[in-house]
GROMACS .gro file of C-alpha atoms in nm:
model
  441
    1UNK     CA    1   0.000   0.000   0.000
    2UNK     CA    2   0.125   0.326  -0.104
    3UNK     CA    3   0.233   0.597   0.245
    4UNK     CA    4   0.003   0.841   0.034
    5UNK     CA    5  -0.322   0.599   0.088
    6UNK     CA    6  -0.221   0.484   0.469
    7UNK     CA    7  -0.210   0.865   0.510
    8UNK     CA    8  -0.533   0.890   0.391
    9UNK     CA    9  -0.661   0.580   0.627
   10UNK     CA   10  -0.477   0.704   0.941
   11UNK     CA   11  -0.664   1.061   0.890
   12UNK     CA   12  -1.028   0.896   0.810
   13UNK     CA   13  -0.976   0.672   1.158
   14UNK     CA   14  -0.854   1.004   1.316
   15UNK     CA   15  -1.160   1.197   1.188
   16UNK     CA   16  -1.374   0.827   1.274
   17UNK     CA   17  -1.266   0.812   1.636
   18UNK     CA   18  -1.276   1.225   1.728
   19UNK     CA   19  -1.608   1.219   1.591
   20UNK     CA   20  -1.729   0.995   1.817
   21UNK     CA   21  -1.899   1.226   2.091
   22UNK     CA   22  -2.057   1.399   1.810
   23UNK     CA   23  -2.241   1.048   1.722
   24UNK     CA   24  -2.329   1.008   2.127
   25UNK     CA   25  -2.452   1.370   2.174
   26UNK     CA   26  -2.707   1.365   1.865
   27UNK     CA   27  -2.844   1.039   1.864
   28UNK     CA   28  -3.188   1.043   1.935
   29UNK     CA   29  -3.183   1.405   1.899
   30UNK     CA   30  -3.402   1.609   1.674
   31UNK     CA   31  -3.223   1.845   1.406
   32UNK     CA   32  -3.420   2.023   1.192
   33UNK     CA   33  -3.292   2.131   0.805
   34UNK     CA   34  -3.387   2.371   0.562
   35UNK     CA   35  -3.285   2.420   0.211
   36UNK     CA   36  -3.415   2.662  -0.054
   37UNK     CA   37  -3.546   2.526  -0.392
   38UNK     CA   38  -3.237   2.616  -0.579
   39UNK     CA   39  -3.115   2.226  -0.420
   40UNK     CA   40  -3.325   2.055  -0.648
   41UNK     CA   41  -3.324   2.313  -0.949
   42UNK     CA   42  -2.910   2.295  -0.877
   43UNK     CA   43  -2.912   1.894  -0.892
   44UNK     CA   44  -2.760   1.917  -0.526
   45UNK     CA   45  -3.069   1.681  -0.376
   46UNK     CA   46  -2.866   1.331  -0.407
   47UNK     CA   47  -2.543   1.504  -0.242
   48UNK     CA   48  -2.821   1.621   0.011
   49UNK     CA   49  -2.930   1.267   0.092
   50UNK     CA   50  -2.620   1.095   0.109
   51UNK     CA   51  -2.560   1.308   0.400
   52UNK     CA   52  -2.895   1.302   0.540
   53UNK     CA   53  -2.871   0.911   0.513
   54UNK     CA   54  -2.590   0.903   0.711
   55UNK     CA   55  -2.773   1.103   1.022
   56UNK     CA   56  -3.069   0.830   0.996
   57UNK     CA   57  -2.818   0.581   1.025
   58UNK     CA   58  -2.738   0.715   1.345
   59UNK     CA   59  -3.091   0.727   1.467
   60UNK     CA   60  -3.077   1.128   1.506
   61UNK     CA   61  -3.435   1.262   1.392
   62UNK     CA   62  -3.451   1.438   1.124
   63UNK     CA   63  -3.693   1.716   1.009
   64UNK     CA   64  -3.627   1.865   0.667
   65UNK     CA   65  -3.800   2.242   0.578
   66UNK     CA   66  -3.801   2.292   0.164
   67UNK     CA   67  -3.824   2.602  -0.031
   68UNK     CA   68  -3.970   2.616  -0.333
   69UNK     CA   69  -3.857   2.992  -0.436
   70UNK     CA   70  -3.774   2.858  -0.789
   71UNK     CA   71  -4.008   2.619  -0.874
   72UNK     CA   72  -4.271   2.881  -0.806
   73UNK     CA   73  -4.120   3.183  -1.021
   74UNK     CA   74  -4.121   2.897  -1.315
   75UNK     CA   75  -4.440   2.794  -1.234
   76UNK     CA   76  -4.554   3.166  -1.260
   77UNK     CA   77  -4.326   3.237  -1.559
   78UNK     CA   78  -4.565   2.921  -1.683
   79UNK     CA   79  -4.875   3.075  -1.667
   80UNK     CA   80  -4.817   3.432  -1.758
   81UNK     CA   81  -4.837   3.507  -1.372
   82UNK     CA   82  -4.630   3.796  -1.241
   83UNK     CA   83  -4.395   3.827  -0.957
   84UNK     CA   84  -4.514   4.085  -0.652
   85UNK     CA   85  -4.299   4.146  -0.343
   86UNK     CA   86  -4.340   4.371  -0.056
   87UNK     CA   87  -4.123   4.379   0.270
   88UNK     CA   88  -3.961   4.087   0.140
   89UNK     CA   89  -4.235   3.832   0.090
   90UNK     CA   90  -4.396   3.685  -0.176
   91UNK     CA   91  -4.754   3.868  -0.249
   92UNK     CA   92  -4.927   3.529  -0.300
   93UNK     CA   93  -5.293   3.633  -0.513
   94UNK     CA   94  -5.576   3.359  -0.619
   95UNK     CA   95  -5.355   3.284  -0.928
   96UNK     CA   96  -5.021   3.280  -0.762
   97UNK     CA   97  -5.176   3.020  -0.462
   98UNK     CA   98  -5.214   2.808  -0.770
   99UNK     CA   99  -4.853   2.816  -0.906
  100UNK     CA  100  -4.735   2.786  -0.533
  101UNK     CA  101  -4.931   2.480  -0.513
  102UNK     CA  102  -4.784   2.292  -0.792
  103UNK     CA  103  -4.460   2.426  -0.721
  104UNK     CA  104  -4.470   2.248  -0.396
  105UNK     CA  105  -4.623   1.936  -0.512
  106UNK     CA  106  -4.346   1.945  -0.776
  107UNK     CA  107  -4.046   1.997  -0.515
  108UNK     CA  108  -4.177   1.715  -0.288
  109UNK     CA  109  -4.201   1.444  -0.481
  110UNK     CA  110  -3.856   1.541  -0.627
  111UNK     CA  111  -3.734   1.547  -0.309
  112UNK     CA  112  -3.929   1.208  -0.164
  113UNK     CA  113  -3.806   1.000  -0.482
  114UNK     CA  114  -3.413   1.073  -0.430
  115UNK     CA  115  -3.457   1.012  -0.043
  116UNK     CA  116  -3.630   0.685  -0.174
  117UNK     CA  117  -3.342   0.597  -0.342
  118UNK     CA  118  -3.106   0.267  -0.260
  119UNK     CA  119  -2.869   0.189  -0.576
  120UNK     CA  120  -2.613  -0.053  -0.520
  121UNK     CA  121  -2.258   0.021  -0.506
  122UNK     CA  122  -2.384   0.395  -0.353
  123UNK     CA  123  -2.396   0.577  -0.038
  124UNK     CA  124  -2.780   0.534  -0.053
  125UNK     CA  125  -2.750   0.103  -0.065
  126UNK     CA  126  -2.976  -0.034   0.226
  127UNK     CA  127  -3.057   0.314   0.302
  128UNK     CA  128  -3.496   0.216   0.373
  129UNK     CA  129  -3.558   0.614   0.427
  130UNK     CA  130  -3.928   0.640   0.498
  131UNK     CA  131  -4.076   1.034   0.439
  132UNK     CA  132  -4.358   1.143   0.587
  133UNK     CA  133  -4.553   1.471   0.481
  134UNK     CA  134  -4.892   1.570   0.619
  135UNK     CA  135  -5.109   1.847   0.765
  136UNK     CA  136  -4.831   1.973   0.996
  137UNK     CA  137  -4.868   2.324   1.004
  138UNK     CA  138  -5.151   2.524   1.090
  139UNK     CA  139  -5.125   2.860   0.954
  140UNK     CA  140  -5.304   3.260   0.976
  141UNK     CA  141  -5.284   3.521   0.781
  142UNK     CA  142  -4.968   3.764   0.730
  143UNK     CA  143  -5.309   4.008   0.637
  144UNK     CA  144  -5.223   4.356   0.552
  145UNK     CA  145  -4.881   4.568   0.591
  146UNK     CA  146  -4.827   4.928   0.565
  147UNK     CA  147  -5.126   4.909   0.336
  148UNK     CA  148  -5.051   4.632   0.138
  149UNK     CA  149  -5.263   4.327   0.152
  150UNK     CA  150  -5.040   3.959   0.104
  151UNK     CA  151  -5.355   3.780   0.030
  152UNK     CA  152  -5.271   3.416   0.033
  153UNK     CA  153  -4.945   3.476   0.203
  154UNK     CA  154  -4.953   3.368   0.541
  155UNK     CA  155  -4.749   3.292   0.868
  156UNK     CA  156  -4.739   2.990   1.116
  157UNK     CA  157  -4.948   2.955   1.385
  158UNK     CA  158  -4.916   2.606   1.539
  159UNK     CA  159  -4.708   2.344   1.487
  160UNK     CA  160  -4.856   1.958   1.496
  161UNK     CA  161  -4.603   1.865   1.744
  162UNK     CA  162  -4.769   1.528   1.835
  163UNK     CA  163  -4.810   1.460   1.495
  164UNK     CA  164  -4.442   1.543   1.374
  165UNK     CA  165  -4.318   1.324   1.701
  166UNK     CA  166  -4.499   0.995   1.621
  167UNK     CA  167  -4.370   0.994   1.289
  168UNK     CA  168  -4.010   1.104   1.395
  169UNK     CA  169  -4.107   0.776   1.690
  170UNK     CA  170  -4.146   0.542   1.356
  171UNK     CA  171  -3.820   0.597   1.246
  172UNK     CA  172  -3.937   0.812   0.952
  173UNK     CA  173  -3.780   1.158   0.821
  174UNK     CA  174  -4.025   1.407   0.846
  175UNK     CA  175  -4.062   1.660   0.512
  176UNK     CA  176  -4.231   2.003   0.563
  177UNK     CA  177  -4.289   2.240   0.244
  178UNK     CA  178  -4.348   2.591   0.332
  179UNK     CA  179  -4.718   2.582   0.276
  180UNK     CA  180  -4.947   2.589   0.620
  181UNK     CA  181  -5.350   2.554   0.663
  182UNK     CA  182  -5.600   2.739   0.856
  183UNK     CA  183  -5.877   2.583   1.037
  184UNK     CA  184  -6.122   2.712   0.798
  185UNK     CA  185  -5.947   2.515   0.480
  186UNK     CA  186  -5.804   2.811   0.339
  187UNK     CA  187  -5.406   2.730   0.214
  188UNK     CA  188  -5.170   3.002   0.279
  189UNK     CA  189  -4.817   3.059   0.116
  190UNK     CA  190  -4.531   3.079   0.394
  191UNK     CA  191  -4.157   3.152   0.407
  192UNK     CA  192  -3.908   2.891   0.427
  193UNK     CA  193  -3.741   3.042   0.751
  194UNK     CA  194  -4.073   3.114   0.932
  195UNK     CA  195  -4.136   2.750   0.911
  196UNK     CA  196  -3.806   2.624   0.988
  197UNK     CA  197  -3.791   2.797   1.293
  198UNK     CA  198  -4.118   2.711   1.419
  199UNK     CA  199  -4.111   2.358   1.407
  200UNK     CA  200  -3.734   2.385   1.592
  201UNK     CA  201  -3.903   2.579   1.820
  202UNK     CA  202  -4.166   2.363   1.879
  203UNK     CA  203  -4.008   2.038   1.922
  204UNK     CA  204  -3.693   2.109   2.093
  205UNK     CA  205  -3.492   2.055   1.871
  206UNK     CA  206  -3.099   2.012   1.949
  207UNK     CA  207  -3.016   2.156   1.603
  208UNK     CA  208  -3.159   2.385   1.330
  209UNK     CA  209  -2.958   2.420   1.032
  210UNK     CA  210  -2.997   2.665   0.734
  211UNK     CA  211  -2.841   2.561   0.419
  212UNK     CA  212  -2.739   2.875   0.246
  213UNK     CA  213  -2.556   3.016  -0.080
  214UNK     CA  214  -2.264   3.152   0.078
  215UNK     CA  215  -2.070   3.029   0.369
  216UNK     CA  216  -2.219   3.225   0.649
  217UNK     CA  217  -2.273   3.546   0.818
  218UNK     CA  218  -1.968   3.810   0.743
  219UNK     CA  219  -1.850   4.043   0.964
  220UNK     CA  220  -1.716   4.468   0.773
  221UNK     CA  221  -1.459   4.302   0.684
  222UNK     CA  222  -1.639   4.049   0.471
  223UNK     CA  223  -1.455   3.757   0.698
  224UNK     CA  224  -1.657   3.451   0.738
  225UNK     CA  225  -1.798   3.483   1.152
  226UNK     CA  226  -1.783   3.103   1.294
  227UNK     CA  227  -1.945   3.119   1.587
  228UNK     CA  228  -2.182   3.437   1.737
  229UNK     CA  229  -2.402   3.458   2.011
  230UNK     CA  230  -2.727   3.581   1.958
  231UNK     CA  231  -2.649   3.933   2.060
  232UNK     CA  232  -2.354   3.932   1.861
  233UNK     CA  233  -2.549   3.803   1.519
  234UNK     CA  234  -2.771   4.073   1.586
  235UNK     CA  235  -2.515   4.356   1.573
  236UNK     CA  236  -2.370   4.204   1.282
  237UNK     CA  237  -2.676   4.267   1.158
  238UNK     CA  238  -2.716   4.633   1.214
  239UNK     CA  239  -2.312   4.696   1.083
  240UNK     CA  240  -2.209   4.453   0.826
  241UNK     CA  241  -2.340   4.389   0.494
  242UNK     CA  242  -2.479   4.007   0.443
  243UNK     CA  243  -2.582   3.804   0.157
  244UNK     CA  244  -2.960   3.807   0.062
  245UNK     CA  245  -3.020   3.451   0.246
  246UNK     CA  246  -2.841   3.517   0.544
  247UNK     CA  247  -3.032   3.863   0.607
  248UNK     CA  248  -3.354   3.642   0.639
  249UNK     CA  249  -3.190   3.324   0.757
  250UNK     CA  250  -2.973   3.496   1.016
  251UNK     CA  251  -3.288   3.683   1.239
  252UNK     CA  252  -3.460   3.313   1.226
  253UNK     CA  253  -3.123   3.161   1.383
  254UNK     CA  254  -3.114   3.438   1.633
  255UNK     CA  255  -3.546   3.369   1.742
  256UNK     CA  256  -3.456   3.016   1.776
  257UNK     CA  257  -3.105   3.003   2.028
  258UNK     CA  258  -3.404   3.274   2.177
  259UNK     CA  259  -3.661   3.070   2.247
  260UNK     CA  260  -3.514   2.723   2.321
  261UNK     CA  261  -3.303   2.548   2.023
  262UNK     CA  262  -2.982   2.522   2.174
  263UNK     CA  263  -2.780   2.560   1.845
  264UNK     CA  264  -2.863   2.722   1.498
  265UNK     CA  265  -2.626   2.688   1.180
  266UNK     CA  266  -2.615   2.847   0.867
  267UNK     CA  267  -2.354   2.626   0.623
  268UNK     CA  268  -2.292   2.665   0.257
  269UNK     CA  269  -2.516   2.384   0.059
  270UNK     CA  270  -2.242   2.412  -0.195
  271UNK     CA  271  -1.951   2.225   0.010
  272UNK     CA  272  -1.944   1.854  -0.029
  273UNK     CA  273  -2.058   1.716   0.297
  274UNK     CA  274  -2.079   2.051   0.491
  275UNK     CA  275  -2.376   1.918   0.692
  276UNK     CA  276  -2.135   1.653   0.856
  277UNK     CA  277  -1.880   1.864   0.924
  278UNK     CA  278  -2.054   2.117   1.096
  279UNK     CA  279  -2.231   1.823   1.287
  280UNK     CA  280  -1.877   1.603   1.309
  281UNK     CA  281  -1.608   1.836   1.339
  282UNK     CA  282  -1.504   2.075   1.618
  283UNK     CA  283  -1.430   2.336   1.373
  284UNK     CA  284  -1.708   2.306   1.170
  285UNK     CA  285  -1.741   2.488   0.855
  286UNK     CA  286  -2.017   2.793   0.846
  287UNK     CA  287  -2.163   3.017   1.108
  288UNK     CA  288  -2.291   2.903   1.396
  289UNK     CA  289  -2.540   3.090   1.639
  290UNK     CA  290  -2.557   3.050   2.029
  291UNK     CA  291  -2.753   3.196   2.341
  292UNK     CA  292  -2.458   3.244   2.505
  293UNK     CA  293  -2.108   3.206   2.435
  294UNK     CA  294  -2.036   2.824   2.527
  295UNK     CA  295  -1.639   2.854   2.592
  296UNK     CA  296  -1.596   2.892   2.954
  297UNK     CA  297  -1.232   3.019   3.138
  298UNK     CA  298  -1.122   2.873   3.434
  299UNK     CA  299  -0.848   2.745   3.627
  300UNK     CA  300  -0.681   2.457   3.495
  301UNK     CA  301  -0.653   2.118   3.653
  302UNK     CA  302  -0.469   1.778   3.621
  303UNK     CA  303  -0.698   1.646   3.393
  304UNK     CA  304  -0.629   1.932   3.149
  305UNK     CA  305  -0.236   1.865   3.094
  306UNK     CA  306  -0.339   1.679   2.795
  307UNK     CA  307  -0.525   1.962   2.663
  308UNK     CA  308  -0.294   2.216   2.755
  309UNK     CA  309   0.014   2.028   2.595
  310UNK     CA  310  -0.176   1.972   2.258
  311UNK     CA  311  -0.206   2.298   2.202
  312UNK     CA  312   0.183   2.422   2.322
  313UNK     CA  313   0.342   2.101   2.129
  314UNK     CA  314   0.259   2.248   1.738
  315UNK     CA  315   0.354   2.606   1.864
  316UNK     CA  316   0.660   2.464   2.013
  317UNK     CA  317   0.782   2.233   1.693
  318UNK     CA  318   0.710   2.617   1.505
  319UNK     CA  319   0.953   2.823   1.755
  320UNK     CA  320   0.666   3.041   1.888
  321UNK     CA  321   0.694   2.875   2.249
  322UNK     CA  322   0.943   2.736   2.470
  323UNK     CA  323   0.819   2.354   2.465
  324UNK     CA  324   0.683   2.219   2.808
  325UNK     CA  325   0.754   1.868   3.000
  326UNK     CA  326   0.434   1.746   3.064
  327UNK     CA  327   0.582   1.707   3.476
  328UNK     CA  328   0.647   2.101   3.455
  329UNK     CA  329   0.307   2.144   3.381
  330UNK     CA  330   0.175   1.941   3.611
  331UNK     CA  331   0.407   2.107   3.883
  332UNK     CA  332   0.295   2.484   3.766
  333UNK     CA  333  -0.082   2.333   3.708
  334UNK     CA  334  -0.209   2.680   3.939
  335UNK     CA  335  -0.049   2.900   3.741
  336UNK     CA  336  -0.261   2.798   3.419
  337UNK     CA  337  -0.624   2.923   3.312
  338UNK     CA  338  -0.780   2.698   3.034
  339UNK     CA  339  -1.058   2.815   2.776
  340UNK     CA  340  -1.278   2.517   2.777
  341UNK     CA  341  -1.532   2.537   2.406
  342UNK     CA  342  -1.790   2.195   2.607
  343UNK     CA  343  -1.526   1.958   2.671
  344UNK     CA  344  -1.262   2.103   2.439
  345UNK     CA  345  -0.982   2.290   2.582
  346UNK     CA  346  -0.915   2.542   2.313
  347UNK     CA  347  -0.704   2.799   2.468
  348UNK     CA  348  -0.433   2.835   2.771
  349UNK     CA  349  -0.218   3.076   2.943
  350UNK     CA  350  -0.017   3.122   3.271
  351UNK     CA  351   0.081   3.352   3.486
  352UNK     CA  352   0.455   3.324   3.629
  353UNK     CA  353   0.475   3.572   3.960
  354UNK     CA  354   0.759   3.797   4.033
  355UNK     CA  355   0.636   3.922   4.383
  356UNK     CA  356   0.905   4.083   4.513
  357UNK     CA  357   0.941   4.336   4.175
  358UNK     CA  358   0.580   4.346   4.170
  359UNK     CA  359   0.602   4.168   3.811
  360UNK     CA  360   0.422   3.900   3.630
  361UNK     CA  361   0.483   3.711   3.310
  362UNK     CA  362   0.232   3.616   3.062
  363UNK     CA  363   0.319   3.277   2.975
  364UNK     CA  364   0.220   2.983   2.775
  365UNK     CA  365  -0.047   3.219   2.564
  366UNK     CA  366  -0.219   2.904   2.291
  367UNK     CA  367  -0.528   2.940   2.121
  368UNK     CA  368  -0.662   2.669   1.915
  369UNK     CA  369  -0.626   2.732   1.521
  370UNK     CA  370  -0.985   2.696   1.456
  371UNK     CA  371  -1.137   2.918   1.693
  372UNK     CA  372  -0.914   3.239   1.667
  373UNK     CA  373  -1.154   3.440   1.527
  374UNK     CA  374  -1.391   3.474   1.767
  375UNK     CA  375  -1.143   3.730   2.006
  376UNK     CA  376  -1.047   3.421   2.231
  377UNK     CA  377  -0.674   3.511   2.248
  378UNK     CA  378  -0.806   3.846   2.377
  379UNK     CA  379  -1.021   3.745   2.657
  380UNK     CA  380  -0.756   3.516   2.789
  381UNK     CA  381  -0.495   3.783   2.825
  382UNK     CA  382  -0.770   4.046   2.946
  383UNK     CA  383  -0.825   3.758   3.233
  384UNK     CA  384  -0.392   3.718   3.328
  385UNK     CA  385  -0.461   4.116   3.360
  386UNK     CA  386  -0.716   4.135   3.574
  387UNK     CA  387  -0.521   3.828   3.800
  388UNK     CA  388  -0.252   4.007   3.791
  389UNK     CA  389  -0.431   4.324   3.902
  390UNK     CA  390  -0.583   4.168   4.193
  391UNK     CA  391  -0.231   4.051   4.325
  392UNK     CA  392  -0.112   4.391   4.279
  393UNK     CA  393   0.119   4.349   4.058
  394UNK     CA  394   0.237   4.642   3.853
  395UNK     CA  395   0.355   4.525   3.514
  396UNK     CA  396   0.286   4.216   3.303
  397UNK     CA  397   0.563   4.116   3.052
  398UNK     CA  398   0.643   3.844   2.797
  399UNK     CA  399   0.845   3.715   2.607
  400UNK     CA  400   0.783   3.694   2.223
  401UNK     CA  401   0.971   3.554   1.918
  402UNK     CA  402   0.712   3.575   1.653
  403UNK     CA  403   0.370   3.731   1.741
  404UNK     CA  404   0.519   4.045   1.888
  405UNK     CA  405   0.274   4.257   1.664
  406UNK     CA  406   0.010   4.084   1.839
  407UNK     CA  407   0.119   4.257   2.209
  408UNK     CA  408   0.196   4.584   2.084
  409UNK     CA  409  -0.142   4.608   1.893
  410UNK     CA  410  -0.299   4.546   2.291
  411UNK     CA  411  -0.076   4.792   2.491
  412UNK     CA  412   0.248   4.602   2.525
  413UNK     CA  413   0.597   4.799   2.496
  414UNK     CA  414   0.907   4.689   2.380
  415UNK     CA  415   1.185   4.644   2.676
  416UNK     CA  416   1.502   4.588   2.718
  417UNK     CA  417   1.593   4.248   2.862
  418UNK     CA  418   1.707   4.399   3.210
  419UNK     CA  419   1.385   4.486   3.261
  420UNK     CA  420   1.326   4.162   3.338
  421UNK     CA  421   1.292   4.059   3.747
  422UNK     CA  422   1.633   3.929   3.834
  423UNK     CA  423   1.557   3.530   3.818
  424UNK     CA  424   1.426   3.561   3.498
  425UNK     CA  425   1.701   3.699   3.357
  426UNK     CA  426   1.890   3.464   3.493
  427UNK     CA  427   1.720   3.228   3.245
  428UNK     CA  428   1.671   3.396   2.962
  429UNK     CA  429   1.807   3.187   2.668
  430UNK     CA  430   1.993   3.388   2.430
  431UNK     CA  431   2.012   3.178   2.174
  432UNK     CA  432   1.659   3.190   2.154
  433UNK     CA  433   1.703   3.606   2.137
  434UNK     CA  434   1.275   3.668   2.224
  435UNK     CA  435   1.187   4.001   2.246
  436UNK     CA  436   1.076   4.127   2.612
  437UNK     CA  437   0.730   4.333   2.606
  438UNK     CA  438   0.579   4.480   2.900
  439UNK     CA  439   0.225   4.693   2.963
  440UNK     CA  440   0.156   4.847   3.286
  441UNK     CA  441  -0.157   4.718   3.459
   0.00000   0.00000   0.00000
């Protein structure tokens, strides 16, 4: 066997074995997944259930949410129907109901046959996916806005929540189209999101994911945002431009961490596989929305030497830190704080004290690769501070080789290496030749 292909084995059993919790944490869970038209006008649908097979393999419940924004412009295009719009939602008339209704027809059977599927020699073979569709939704209304009347448009009301649960109960994926009916009999026209949302709402649900042209919500610098808490996706919001999908699909992530779904994602549906590894990865791949920040800093203990040394070791092999002994570690243990992301640690630092020259080293400073972005490296040096502060310490210093823009761009100041306290400068490596920088607390 060729090293290229046992490379290739060693980093599938890798990627097998760390996603492992992943697998324990969802199954039995209920995710719900929502997907614009442009899937099945796109050909995307069989990537879509490849992936979608592999989460009812696991036994996690799945609820899918379809669009149908597409089929129902053709279907208007069709019959000589024209497009209206106001506030961002379709103006659905008595002939417009009619091309939504076919349109939705259309995109569910399309998207029932390709679950359905179960070719040999495919991801698909055995795969036995049973869909069930139904009178789910109960819907009112949207009536009329700033004088404009939406007709046939409408908004949820209730969601069937027994009815959606027995089905999930028989091992069946449950498919939703964005239509919803009133109590009277009247059909109304709803959005994709509003529907979505509901239904997580609703049933709990551990998950609800938005697949979505780009790759997530930007921040003014058009930089892909991994992971926001609802406050923070709503300022992005209000000060950085986002892609049409994500202005509608990011407000329905933010109402559901609100009101009870404990995570909302919105993923680009035009990666291979990005549902699994947003759902499989630590990293993940789009934008993920939270109630509250998850990562929690603490002191570290024993148990997080292993932790703490994974992220030091690359750094080390790289030159940007002095590599630790796992027994110094252990010795200094109280000197470390740990950012825990769950059961991850993602991010470390120490404190060395000087007491008698009232100084204090920042030491050991290791964020995770894949969560930099999210100001991580900031909060754990804003927490050595404030230690440091509360010991009464006067000046925090460090020692830097190759992120020394980093410190000055937070209030560090070069120094010369007397200004070190006396012991440290007794071991200062000079082959090594860091630069010292210091900030005044």
């Amino acid at each position: 066997m060729a090293r290229s292909d046992n490379k290739k084995l060693e980093a599938f059993v890798k990627w097998f074995r760390s996603a492992t919790p992943f697998i324990h944490e969802f199954g039995e869970r209920t995710i719900v997944i929502a997907f614009g038209g442009e899937v099945l006008t796109d050909g995307d649908m069989m990537q879509l259930a490849h992936d979608i097979n592999v989460l009812v393999s696991l036994e996690i419940r799945v609820v899918l949410v379809h669009g149908t924004r597409p089929q129902i412009e053709e279907q208007l295009k069709q019959h000589g129907v024209q497009s209206k719009y106001a506030e961002g939602r379709r103006i659905t008339d008595a002939d417009g109901l009619k091309c939504v209704k076919e349109a939705n027809g259309i995109a569910r059977m399309e998207i029932e046959a390709t679950l359905s599927t179960e070719l040999a020699n495919s991801p698909m073979a055995g795969a036995d996916i049973r869909v069930s569709s139904g009178n789910f939704i109960t819907a009112k209304p949207f009536g009329v806005r700033n004088g404009v009347d939406f007709i046939h448009t409408g908004e949820v009301r209730k969601v069937d929540v027994e009815g959606i649960t027995r089905r999930l109960d028989d091992d069946e994926v449950v498919l939703l189209s964005p239509i919803g009916f009133s109590p009277t009999g009247d059909i109304f026209n709803l959005t994709l999101e509003d529907v979505a949302t509901s239904v997580a709402i609703a049933m709990k649900a551990e998950k609800l994911i938005f697949l979505t042209e780009t790759m997530g919500a930007t921040d003014s610098r058009n930089k892909l945002v991994g992971e926001v808490t609802a406050l923070q996706a709503q300022e992005l919001l209000g000060s950085s431009p986002q892609a049409e999908d994500i202005r509608y699909y990011l407000p329905a992530a933010i109402r559901a961490v609100r009101e009870g779904v404990k995570r909302a994602h919105l993923i680009s549906r035009h990666v291979d596989g990005a549902l699994l590894i947003e759902l499989f990865t630590h990293h993940g791949i789009g934008t993920m929305v939270v109630l509250e920040s998850p990562d929690k800093l603490r002191n570290a203990t024993l148990n997080d030497v292993d932790g703490i040394l994974a992220l030091i070791d690359p750094l080390a092999e790289r030159g940007i830190l002095v590599a630790r002994s796992r027994e110094s570690i252990e010795k200094e243990i109280d000197r470390f704080v740990v950012l825990a992301h769950e059961d991850e640690v993602i991010g470390c630092a120490a404190m060395n004290p000087y007491q008698g020259e009232k100084l204090a080293e920042l030491a050991c400073l290791a964020v995770n690769p894949f969560y930099r972005d999210g100001g991580r490296g900031e909060r754990i040096l804003a927490h050595i501070e404030k230690r440091a502060k509360d010991r009464n310490f006067k000046t925090l210093f460090v020692l830097s080789t190759q992120t020394t823009q980093w410190f000055v761009e937070r209030g560090f100041a070069e120094a010369d290496v007397n200004a070190l306290p006396a012991e440290r400068r007794e071991k200062y490596n000079h082959e090594r030749n860091s630069k010292v920088y210091t900030k005044a607390l």
